[in-house]
Amino acid sequence: MSLTPGSKSRSATPTVFEQQREELVREIAVGMEQVLQNINRLNRNLESIISVGNEFSSVEALWSQFENFMGRPEGEKAEGGSREKEEQQEEGESELHKQDIADGKSELDG
C-alpha cells in the first residue's frame, strides 16, 4: 500500500476535531479530579461529624436513664429496678410468644 502525500501530512498534524476532542478530554479529566477531591473532603468531614456524635452516646444514655427515672410516678420510683426487671421479663416472654406463633404459621403454610 502506498501513502498519498496528502494523507501523510494529515496524520502528522491533528485536525480541528482532534484538537477540540483533546481539549474536552483534558477539561473532563480536570473536572473529575476536582469532583474526587471534593468527595474525599466530604467523606473526611462526615467521618469527623460521626466521631463527635459518637462521643456523646454515653451522655445521651445517662440523660435517657435520668429522664425515664424522673418520668415515673412516686410509687414506682421506690420499686426502682425490680419493676424494670419485671417489664424486661414480660417483654422477653411476649417476644417468645410472637416467635412461637410465627413458627406455627410457617409450619401450617409449609
Tab-separated table of C-alpha atoms in Angstrom:
chain	number	residue	atom	x	y	z
A	1	MET	CA	0.000	0.000	0.000
A	2	SER	CA	1.320	3.353	-0.888
A	3	LEU	CA	0.505	6.500	1.003
A	4	THR	CA	-0.513	9.560	-0.858
A	5	PRO	CA	1.286	12.763	0.068
A	6	GLY	CA	-1.960	14.345	1.318
A	7	SER	CA	-2.768	11.571	3.791
A	8	LYS	CA	0.765	11.662	5.227
A	9	SER	CA	0.563	15.356	6.024
A	10	ARG	CA	-2.894	14.992	7.638
A	11	SER	CA	-1.767	12.274	10.059
A	12	ALA	CA	1.194	14.358	11.248
A	13	THR	CA	-0.907	17.400	12.244
A	14	PRO	CA	-4.091	16.849	14.267
A	15	THR	CA	-7.339	18.037	12.793
A	16	VAL	CA	-9.530	20.672	14.406
A	17	PHE	CA	-11.849	17.912	15.626
A	18	GLU	CA	-8.957	16.050	17.266
A	19	GLN	CA	-7.693	19.243	18.911
A	20	GLN	CA	-11.130	20.059	20.308
A	21	ARG	CA	-11.587	16.468	21.461
A	22	GLU	CA	-8.250	16.507	23.306
A	23	GLU	CA	-9.124	19.819	24.955
A	24	LEU	CA	-12.506	18.486	26.070
A	25	VAL	CA	-10.925	15.282	27.406
A	26	ARG	CA	-8.449	17.397	29.365
A	27	GLU	CA	-11.258	19.543	30.812
A	28	ILE	CA	-13.236	16.443	31.765
A	29	ALA	CA	-10.190	14.921	33.464
A	30	VAL	CA	-9.616	18.117	35.463
A	31	GLY	CA	-13.295	18.252	36.425
A	32	MET	CA	-13.311	14.608	37.529
A	33	GLU	CA	-10.203	15.201	39.635
A	34	GLN	CA	-11.931	18.129	41.357
A	35	VAL	CA	-15.021	16.000	41.977
A	36	LEU	CA	-12.855	13.270	43.510
A	37	GLN	CA	-11.098	15.787	45.773
A	38	ASN	CA	-14.430	17.243	46.916
A	39	ILE	CA	-15.866	13.783	47.620
A	40	ASN	CA	-12.801	12.917	49.692
A	41	ARG	CA	-13.146	16.179	51.627
A	42	LEU	CA	-16.844	15.485	52.224
A	43	ASN	CA	-16.031	11.971	53.418
A	44	ARG	CA	-13.468	13.281	55.923
A	45	ASN	CA	-15.958	15.859	57.214
A	46	LEU	CA	-18.683	13.246	57.626
A	47	GLU	CA	-16.302	10.947	59.494
A	48	SER	CA	-15.357	13.743	61.894
A	49	ILE	CA	-19.020	14.609	62.475
A	50	ILE	CA	-19.831	10.969	63.208
A	51	SER	CA	-16.916	10.665	65.622
A	52	VAL	CA	-18.066	13.775	67.511
A	53	GLY	CA	-21.593	12.350	67.662
A	54	ASN	CA	-20.300	9.025	68.992
A	55	GLU	CA	-18.529	10.827	71.818
A	56	PHE	CA	-21.933	11.918	73.158
A	57	SER	CA	-23.532	8.450	73.199
A	58	SER	CA	-22.677	7.796	76.854
A	59	VAL	CA	-24.009	11.225	77.855
A	60	GLU	CA	-27.199	10.572	75.907
A	61	ALA	CA	-27.666	7.205	77.617
A	62	LEU	CA	-27.222	8.810	81.037
A	63	TRP	CA	-29.764	11.541	80.293
A	64	SER	CA	-32.209	8.940	78.947
A	65	GLN	CA	-31.964	6.988	82.190
A	66	PHE	CA	-32.480	10.180	84.161
A	67	GLU	CA	-35.486	11.138	82.035
A	68	ASN	CA	-37.050	7.705	82.413
A	69	PHE	CA	-36.498	7.770	86.167
A	70	MET	CA	-37.907	11.273	86.598
A	71	GLY	CA	-40.936	10.477	84.431
A	72	ARG	CA	-42.142	7.699	86.750
A	73	PRO	CA	-44.789	8.269	89.442
A	74	GLU	CA	-43.532	8.405	93.057
A	75	GLY	CA	-44.630	4.840	93.931
A	76	GLU	CA	-42.713	3.349	91.028
A	77	LYS	CA	-39.518	5.218	91.933
A	78	ALA	CA	-39.293	3.321	95.235
A	79	GLU	CA	-39.666	-0.014	93.453
A	80	GLY	CA	-36.962	1.067	91.006
A	81	GLY	CA	-35.002	-1.775	89.445
A	82	SER	CA	-37.379	-4.622	90.360
A	83	ARG	CA	-40.115	-3.077	88.232
A	84	GLU	CA	-37.724	-2.726	85.274
A	85	LYS	CA	-36.675	-6.363	85.584
A	86	GLU	CA	-40.305	-7.489	85.579
A	87	GLU	CA	-41.024	-5.404	82.464
A	88	GLN	CA	-37.996	-6.821	80.674
A	89	GLN	CA	-39.070	-10.379	81.543
A	90	GLU	CA	-42.588	-9.675	80.258
A	91	GLU	CA	-41.172	-8.234	77.019
A	92	GLY	CA	-38.964	-11.288	76.592
A	93	GLU	CA	-41.907	-13.635	77.143
A	94	SER	CA	-44.056	-11.723	74.652
A	95	GLU	CA	-41.257	-11.921	72.075
A	96	LEU	CA	-41.026	-15.684	72.613
A	97	HIS	CA	-44.800	-15.954	72.260
A	98	LYS	CA	-44.705	-13.991	68.989
A	99	GLN	CA	-41.908	-16.243	67.718
A	100	ASP	CA	-43.922	-19.379	68.628
A	101	ILE	CA	-46.929	-18.001	66.741
A	102	ALA	CA	-44.774	-17.193	63.707
A	103	ASP	CA	-43.256	-20.690	63.794
A	104	GLY	CA	-46.721	-22.221	63.966
A	105	LYS	CA	-47.886	-20.220	60.942
A	106	SER	CA	-44.835	-21.216	58.930
A	107	GLU	CA	-45.464	-24.892	59.735
A	108	LEU	CA	-49.079	-24.538	58.619
A	109	ASP	CA	-48.045	-22.793	55.410
A	110	GLY	CA	-45.397	-25.408	54.607
